[in-house]
CSV table of C-alpha atoms in Angstrom, one decimal:
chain,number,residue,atom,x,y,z
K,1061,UNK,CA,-13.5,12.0,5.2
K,1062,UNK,CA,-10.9,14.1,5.3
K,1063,UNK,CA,-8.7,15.0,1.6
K,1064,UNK,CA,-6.5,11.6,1.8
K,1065,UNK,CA,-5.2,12.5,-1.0
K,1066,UNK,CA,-3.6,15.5,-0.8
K,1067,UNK,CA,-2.4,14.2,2.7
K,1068,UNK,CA,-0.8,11.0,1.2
K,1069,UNK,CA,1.2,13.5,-1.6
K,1070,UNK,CA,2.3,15.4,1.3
K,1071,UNK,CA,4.2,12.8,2.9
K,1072,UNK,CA,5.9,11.4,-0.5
K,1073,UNK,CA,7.4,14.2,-1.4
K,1074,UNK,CA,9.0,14.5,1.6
K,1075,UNK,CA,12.5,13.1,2.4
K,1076,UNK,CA,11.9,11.3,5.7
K,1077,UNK,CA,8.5,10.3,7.0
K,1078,UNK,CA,7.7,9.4,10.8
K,1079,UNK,CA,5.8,6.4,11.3
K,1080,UNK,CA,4.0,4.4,13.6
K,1081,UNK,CA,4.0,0.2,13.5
K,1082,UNK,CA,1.7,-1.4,14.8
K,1083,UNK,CA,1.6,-5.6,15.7
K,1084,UNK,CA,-0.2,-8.3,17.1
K,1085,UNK,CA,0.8,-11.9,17.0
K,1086,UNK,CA,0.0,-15.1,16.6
K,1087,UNK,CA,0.6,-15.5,20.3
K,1088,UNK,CA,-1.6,-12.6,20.9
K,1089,UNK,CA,1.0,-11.4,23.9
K,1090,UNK,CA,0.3,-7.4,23.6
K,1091,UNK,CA,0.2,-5.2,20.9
K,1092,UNK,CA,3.2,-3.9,19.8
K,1093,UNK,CA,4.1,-0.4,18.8
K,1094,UNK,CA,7.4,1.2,17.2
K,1095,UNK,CA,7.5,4.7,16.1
K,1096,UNK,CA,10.6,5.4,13.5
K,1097,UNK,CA,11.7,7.0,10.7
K,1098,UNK,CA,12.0,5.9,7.4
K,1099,UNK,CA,13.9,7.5,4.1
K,1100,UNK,CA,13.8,6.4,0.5
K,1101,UNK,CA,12.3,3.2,-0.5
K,1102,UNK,CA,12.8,-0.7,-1.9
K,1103,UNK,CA,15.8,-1.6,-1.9
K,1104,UNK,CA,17.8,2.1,-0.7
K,1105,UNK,CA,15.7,2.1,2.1
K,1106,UNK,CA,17.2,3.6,5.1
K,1107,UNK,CA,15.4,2.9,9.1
K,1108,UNK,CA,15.7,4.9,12.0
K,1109,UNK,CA,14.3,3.2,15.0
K,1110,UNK,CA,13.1,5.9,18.2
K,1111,UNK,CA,11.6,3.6,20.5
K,1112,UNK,CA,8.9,0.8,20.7
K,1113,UNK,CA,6.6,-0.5,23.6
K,1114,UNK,CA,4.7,-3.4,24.0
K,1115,UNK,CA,1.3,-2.5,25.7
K,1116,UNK,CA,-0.5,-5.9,27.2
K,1117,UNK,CA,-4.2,-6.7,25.9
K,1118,UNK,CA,-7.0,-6.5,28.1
K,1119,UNK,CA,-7.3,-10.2,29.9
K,1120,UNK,CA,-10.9,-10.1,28.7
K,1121,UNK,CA,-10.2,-8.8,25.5
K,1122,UNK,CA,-7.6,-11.5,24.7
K,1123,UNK,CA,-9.5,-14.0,25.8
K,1124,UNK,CA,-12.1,-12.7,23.4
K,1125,UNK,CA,-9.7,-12.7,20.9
K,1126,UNK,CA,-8.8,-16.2,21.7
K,1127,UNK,CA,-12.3,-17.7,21.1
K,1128,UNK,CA,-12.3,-16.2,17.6
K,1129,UNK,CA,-9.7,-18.6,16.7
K,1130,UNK,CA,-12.1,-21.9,17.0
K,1131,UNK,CA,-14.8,-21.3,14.3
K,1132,UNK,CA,-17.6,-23.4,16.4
K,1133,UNK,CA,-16.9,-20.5,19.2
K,1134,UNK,CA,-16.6,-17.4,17.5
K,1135,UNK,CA,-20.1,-16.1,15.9
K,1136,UNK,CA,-20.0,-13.8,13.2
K,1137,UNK,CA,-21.3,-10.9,15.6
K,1138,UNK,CA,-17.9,-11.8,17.8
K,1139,UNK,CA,-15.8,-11.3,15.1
K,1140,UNK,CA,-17.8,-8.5,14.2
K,1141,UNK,CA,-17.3,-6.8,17.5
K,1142,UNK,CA,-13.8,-7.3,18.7
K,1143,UNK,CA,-13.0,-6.0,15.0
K,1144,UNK,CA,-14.0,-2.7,16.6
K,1145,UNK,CA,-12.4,-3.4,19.9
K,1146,UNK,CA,-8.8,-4.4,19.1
K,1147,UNK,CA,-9.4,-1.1,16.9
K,1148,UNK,CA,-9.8,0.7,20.0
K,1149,UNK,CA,-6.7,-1.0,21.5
K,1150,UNK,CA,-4.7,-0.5,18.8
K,1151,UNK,CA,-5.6,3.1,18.9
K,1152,UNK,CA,-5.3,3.3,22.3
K,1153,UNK,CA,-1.6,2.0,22.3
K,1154,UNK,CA,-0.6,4.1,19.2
K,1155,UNK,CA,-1.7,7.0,21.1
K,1156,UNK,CA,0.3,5.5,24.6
K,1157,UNK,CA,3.6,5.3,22.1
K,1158,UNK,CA,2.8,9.3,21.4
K,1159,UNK,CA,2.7,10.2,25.0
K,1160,UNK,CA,5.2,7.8,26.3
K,1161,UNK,CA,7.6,9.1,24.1
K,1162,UNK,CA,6.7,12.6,23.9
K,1163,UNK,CA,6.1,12.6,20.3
K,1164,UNK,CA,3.4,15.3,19.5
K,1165,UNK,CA,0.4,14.0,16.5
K,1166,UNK,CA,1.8,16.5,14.4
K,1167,UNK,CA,5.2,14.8,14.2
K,1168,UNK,CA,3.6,11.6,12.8
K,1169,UNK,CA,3.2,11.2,9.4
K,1170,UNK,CA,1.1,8.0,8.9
K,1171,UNK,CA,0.5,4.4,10.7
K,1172,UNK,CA,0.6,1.0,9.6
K,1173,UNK,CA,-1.5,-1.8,11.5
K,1174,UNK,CA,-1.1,-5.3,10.6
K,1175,UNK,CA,-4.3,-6.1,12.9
K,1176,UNK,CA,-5.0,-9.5,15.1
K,1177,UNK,CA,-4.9,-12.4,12.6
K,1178,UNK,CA,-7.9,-14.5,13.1
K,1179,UNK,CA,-7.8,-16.7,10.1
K,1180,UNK,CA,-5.6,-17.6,7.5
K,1181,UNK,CA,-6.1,-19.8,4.5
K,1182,UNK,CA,-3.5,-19.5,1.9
K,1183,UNK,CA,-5.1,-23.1,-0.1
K,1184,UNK,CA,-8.2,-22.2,-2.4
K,1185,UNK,CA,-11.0,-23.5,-1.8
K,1186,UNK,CA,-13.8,-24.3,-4.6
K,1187,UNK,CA,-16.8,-21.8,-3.9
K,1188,UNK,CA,-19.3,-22.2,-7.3
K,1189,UNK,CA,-16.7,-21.8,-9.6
K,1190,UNK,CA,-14.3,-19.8,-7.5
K,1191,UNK,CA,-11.0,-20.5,-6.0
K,1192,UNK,CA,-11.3,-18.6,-2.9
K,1193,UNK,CA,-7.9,-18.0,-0.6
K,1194,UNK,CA,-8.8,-15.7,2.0
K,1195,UNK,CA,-7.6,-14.2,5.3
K,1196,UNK,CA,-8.7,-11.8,7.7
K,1197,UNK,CA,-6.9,-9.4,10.2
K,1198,UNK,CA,-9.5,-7.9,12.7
K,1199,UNK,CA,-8.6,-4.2,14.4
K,1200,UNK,CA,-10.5,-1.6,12.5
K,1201,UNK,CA,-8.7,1.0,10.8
K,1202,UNK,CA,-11.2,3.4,10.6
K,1203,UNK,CA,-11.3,3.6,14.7
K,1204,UNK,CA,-7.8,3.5,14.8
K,1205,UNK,CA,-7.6,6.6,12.4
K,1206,UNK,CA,-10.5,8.4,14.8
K,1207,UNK,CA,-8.7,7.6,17.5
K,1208,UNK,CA,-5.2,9.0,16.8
K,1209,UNK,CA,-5.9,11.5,13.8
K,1210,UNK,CA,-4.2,9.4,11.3
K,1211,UNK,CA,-4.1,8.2,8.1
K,1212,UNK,CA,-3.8,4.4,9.2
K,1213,UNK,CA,-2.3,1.5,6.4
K,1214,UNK,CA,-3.8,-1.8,7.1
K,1215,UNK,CA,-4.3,-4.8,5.5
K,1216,UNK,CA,-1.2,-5.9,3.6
K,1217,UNK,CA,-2.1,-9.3,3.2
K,1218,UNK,CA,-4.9,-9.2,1.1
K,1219,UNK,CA,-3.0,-7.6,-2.3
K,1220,UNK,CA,-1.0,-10.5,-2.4
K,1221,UNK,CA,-3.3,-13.3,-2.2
K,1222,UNK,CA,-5.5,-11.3,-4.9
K,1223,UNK,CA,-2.4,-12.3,-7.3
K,1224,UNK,CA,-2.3,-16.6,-6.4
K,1225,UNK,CA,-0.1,-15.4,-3.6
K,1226,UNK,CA,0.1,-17.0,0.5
K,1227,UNK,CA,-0.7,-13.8,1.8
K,1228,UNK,CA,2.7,-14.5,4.0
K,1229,UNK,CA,5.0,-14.3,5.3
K,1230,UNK,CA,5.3,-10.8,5.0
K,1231,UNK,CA,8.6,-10.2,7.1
K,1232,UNK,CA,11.2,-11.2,4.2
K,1233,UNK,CA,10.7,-8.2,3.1
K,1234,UNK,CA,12.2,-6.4,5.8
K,1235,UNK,CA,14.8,-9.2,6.1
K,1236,UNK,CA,15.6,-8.8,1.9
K,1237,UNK,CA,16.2,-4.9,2.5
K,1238,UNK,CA,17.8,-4.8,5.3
K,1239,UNK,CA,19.9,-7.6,6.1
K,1240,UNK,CA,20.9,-8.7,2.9
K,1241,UNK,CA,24.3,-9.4,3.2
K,1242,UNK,CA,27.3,-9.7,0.0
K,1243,UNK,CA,29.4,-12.8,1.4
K,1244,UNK,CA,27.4,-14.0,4.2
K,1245,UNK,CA,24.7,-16.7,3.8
K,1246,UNK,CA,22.2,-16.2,6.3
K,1247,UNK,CA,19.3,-17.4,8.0
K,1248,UNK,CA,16.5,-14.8,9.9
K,1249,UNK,CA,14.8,-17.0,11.9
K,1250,UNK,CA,11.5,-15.9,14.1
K,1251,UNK,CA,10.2,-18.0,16.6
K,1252,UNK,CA,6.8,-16.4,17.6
K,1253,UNK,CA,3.6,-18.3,17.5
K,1254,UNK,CA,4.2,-19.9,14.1
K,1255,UNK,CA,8.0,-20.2,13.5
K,1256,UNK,CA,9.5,-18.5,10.1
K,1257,UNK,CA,12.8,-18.1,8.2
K,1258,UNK,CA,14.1,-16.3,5.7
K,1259,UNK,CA,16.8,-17.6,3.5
K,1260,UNK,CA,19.0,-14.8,2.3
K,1261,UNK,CA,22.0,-16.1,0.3
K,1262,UNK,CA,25.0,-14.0,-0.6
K,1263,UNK,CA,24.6,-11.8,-3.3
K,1264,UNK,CA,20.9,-12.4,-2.8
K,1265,UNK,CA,18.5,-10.5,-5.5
K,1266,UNK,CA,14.7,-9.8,-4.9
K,1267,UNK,CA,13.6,-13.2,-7.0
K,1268,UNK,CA,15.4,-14.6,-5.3
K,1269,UNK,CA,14.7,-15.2,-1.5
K,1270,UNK,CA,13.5,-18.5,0.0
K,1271,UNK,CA,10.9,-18.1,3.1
K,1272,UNK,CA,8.4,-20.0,4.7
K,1273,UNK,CA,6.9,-21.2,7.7
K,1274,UNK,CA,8.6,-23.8,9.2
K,1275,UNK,CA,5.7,-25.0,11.5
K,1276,UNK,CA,5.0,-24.4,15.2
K,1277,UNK,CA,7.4,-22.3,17.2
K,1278,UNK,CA,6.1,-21.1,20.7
K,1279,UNK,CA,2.1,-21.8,20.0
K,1280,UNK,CA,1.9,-25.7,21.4
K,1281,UNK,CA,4.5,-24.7,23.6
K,1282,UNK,CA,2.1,-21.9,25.0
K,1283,UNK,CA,-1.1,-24.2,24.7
K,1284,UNK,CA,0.3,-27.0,26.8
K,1285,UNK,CA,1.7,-24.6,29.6
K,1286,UNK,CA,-0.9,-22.4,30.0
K,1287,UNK,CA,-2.8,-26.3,30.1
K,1288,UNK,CA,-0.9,-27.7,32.6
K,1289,UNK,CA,0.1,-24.8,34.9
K,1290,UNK,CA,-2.1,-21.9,34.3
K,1291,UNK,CA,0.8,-19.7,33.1
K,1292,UNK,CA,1.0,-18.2,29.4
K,1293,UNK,CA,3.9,-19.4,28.7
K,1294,UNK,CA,7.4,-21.0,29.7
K,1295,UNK,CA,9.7,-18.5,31.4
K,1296,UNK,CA,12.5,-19.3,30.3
K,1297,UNK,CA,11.9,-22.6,29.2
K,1298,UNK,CA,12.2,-23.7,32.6
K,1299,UNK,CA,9.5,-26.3,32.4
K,1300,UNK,CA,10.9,-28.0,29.2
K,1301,UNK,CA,13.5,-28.1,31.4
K,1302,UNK,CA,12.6,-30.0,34.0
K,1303,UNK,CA,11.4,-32.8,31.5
K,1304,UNK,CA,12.8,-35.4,28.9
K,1305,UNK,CA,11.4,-35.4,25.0
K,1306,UNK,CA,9.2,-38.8,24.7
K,1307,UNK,CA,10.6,-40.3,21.2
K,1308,UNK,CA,8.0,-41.7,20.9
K,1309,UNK,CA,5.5,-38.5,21.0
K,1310,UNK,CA,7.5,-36.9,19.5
K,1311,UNK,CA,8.2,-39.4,16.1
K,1312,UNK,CA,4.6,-39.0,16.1
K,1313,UNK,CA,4.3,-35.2,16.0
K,1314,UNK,CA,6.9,-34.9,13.2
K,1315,UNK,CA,5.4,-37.1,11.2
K,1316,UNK,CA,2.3,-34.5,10.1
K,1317,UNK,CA,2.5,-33.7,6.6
K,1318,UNK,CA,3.1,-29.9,6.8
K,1319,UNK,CA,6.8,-30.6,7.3
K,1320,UNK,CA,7.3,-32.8,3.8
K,1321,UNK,CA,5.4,-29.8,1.8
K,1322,UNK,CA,7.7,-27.7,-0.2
K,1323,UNK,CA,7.7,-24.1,0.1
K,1324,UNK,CA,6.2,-21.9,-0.6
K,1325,UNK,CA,4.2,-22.5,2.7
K,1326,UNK,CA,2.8,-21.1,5.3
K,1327,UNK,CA,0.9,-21.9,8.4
K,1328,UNK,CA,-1.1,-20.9,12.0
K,1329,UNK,CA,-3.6,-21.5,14.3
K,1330,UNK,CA,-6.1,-23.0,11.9
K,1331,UNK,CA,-4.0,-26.3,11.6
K,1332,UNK,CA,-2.0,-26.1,14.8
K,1333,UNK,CA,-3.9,-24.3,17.5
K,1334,UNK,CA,-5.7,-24.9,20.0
K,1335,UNK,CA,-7.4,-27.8,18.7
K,1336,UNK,CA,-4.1,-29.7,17.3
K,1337,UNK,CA,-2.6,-28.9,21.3
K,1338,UNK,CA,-5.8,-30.9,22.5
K,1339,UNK,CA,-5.4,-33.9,20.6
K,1340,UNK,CA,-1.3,-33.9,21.9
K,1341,UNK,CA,-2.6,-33.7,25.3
K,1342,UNK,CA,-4.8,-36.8,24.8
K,1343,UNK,CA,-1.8,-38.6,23.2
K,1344,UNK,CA,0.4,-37.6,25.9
K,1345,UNK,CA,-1.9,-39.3,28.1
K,1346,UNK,CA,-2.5,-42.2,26.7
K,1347,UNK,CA,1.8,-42.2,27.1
K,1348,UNK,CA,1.0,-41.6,30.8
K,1349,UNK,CA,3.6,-38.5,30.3
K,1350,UNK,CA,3.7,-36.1,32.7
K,1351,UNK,CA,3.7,-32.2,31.8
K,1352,UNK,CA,7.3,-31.5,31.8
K,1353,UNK,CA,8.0,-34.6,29.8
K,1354,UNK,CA,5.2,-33.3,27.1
K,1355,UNK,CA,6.8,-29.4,27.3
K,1356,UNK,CA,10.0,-30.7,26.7
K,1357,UNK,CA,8.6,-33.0,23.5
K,1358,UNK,CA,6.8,-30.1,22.3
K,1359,UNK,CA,9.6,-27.7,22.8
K,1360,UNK,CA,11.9,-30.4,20.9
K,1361,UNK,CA,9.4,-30.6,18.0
K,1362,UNK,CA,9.6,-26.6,17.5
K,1363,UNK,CA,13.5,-27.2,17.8
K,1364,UNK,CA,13.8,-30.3,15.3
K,1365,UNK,CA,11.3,-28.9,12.8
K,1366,UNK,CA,13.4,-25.9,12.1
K,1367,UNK,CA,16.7,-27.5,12.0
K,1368,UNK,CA,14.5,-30.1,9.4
K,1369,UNK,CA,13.6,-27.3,7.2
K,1370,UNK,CA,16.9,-26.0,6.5
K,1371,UNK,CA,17.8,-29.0,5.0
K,1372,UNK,CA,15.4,-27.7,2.2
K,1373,UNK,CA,17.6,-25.0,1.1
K,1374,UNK,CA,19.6,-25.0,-1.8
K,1375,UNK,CA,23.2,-23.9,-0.1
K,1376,UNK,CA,25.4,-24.3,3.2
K,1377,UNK,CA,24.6,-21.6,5.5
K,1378,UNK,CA,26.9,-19.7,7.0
K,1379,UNK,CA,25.2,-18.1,10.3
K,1380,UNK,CA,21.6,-17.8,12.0
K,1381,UNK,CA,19.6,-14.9,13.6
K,1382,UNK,CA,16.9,-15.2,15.8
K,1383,UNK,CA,14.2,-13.5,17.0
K,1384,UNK,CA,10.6,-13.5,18.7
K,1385,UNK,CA,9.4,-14.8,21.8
K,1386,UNK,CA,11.7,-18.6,20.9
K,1387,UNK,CA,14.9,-16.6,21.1
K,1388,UNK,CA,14.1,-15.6,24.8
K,1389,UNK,CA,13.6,-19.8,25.3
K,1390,UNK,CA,16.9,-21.0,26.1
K,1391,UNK,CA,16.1,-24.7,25.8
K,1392,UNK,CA,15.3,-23.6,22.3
K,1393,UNK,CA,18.3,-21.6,21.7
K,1394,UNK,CA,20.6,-24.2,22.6
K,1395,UNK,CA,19.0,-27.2,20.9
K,1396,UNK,CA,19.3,-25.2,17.9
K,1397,UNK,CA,22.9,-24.3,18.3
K,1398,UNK,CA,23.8,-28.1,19.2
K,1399,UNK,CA,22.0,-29.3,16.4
K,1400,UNK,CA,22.9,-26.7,13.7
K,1401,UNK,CA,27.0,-26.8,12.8
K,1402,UNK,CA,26.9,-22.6,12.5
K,1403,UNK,CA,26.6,-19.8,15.1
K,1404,UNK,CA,23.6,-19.2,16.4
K,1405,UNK,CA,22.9,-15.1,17.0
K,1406,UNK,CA,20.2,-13.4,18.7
K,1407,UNK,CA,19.0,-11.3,16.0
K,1408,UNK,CA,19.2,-7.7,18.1
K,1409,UNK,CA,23.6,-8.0,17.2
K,1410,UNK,CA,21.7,-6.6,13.8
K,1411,UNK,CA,21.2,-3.6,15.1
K,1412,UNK,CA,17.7,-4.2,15.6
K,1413,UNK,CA,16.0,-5.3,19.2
K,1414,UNK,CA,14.0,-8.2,18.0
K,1415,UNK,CA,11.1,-7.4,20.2
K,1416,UNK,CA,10.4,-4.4,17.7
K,1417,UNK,CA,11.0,-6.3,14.8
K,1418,UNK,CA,7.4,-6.6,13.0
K,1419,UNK,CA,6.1,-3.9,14.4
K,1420,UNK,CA,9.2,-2.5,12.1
K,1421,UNK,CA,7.9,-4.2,9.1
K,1422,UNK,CA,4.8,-2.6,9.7
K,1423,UNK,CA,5.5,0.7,9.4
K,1424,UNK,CA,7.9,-0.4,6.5
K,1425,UNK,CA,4.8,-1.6,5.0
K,1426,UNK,CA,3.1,1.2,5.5
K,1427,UNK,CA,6.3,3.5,4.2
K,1428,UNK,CA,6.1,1.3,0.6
K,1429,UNK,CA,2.6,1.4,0.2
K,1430,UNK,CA,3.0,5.5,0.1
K,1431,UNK,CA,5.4,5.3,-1.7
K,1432,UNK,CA,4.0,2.9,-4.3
K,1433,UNK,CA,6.5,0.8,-3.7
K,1434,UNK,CA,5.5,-3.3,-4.5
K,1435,UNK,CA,6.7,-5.2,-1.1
K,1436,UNK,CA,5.5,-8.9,-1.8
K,1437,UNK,CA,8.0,-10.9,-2.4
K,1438,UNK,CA,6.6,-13.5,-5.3
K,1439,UNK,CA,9.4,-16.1,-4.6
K,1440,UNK,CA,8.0,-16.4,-0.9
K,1441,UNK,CA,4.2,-16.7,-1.5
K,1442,UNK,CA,4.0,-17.8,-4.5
K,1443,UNK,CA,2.5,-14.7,-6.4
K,1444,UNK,CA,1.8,-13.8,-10.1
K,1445,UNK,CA,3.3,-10.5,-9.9
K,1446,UNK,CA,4.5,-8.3,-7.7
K,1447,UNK,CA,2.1,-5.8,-6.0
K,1448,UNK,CA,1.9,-2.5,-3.6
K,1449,UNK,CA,0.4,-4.1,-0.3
K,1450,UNK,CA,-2.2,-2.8,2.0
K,1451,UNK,CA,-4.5,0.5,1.5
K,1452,UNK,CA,-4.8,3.4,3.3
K,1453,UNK,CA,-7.3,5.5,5.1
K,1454,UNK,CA,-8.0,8.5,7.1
K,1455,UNK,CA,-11.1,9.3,9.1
């Protein structure tokens, strides 16, 4: 092991440090990599973005990945060994980032991985006595570290949930220092896998933000395509297109008690994945709906659900932002304009290309836990206290 330490003191005392973000969704699309760099800390914190890619998984390794996401599929040893493999991927794409851009290892201060979530509980559960939330991220940081020669920050979920916290979402953070705004009262919406906003109103202070998971964004959408057409998604929502929502279906969906839960809240795969896309299929049929009809009812539910949650917030808002792979959906774009009485913006008129968004965070992440910084925000997930997220290490 090499002196972490003295490495780690290094890099805070300098002014600017160059890191490397690394992401992997709930969609599991690719793995995402920005390199930037970052000065100061908290709230002073100042980004400078110098290029991203997005390098697609291994088919066999994401469907690997896949099968870790139903429990009765994914054995212990599978979990066990694709922690090691995404490792290897993620490594593999930092390095790619390096090359591609022609950014030598000894430019790079540190990386931060999020990993491949797998499985996220955020409700305890009674274990002998203990109230056990839990999550888990797989992609090793050790091999990344081997692989690159870096110190590698991982697992930022964990700190939180230690102190009653959700473990998520993690990306108000980045939307708190960055995008806060002094008149403007603004939504940050995602739409990946699981859809997510952040509430920031004007004026906003760090007790203050309001962010959850709003419920489904492009995961049933995904499921249902991939179901009925063999594709991984839908290009430009073209088959949602093509269909009408069923009320009927769709009244159904909405009614699932996630949406009447007050925040804080969060959400994935474990309650609206693979098996939860099944069980609409099945209803669809006994509808006698064809695909495009159930795409477009899906796609609708993402749309309605969102519009639904911001009738949970305390104030009017004044403009929306959006980002992930739901902003590059049109059908979702423009239900949400026509359904929302403020403009609707892709988030990249920010200054920042919404593709590389969490891979920012990331290394932001990454950037505070050097720096000691705390980066959970305890109005979001519910926390005791605020902590410094994630741990470092360096093969």
């Amino acid at each position: 092991m090499r002196d972490l330490h003295s490495r780690l003191s290094e890099i805070r005392e300098k002014e600017t440090r160059t890191i490397i973000g690394l992401m992997s969704g709930t969609s599991v699309d690719g793995i995402t990599v920005a390199l930037m760099e970052i000065t100061g800390t908290g709230e002073g914190v100042q980004i400078d973005l110098l290029g991203y890619r997005t390098y697609v998984y291994d088919v066999e390794v994401r469907k690997r990945v896949f099968n870790l996401f139903n429990p009765s599929a994914g054995t212990v040893q599978d979990v066990c060994e694709m922690n090691y493999v995404v490792g290897e991927a993620f490594g593999e794409a930092a390095n790619h980032l390096m090359d591609d851009l022609g950014v030598s290892r000894d430019k790079v201060d540190i990386i931060g991985s999020h990993g491949q979530t797998i499985w996220h509980q955020p409700d305890a559960v009674a274990v002998s006595g203990y109230g056990a939330k839990s999550t888990l991220q797989i992609g090793e940081p050790a091999v990344i570290s081997e692989k690159t020669g870096l110190p590698v920050v991982s697992d930022f979920r964990k700190a939180d949930m230690a102190v009653g916290g959700e473990g998520a979402p993690l990306i108000p953070y980045l939307d708190y220092v960055m995008h806060r705004d002094p008149v403007e009262n603004r939504v940050l919406q995602n739409i990946g896998g699981i859809s997510n906003l952040t509430y920031l109103r004007a004026g906003v202070s760090h007790r203050d933000v309001i962010a959850f998971d709003t419920g489904p964004g492009n995961m049933i959408i995904d499921a249902l395509v991939e179901r009925y057409t063999g594709a991984s998604y839908d290009a430009d929502g073209v088959f949602a297109s093509r269909g009408v929502a069923d009320k009927r279906l769709l009244e159904e969906l909405l009614s699932h008690q996630y949406y009447t839960q007050r925040p804080p809240k969060t959400t994935g795969r474990e309650v609206f994945g693979d098996v939860y896309s099944e069980k609409v299929a099945a209803k669809a049929d006994e509808l006698n709906l064809c695909p495009e009809d159930v795409v477009a009812t899906v796609t609708k539910l993402t749309v309605e659900t969102i519009i639904n949650a911001y009738k949970q917030l305390p104030e009017e808002i004044d403009a929306v932002y959006v980002s992930g792979g739901g902003a590059k959906n049109p059908v979702i774009v423009e239900g949400l304009r026509n359904g929302l009485n403020v403009p609707v913006y892709d988030y990249s008129v920010l200054g920042i290309p919404g593709e590389a968004k969490e891979a920012l965070l990331v290394a932001l992440l990454a950037n505070e836990n050097v720096m000691g910084t705390p980066s959970n925000m305890i109005s979001v997930t519910g926390a005791r206290r605020c902590v410094v997220l994630g741990y470092c290490m360096w093969t």
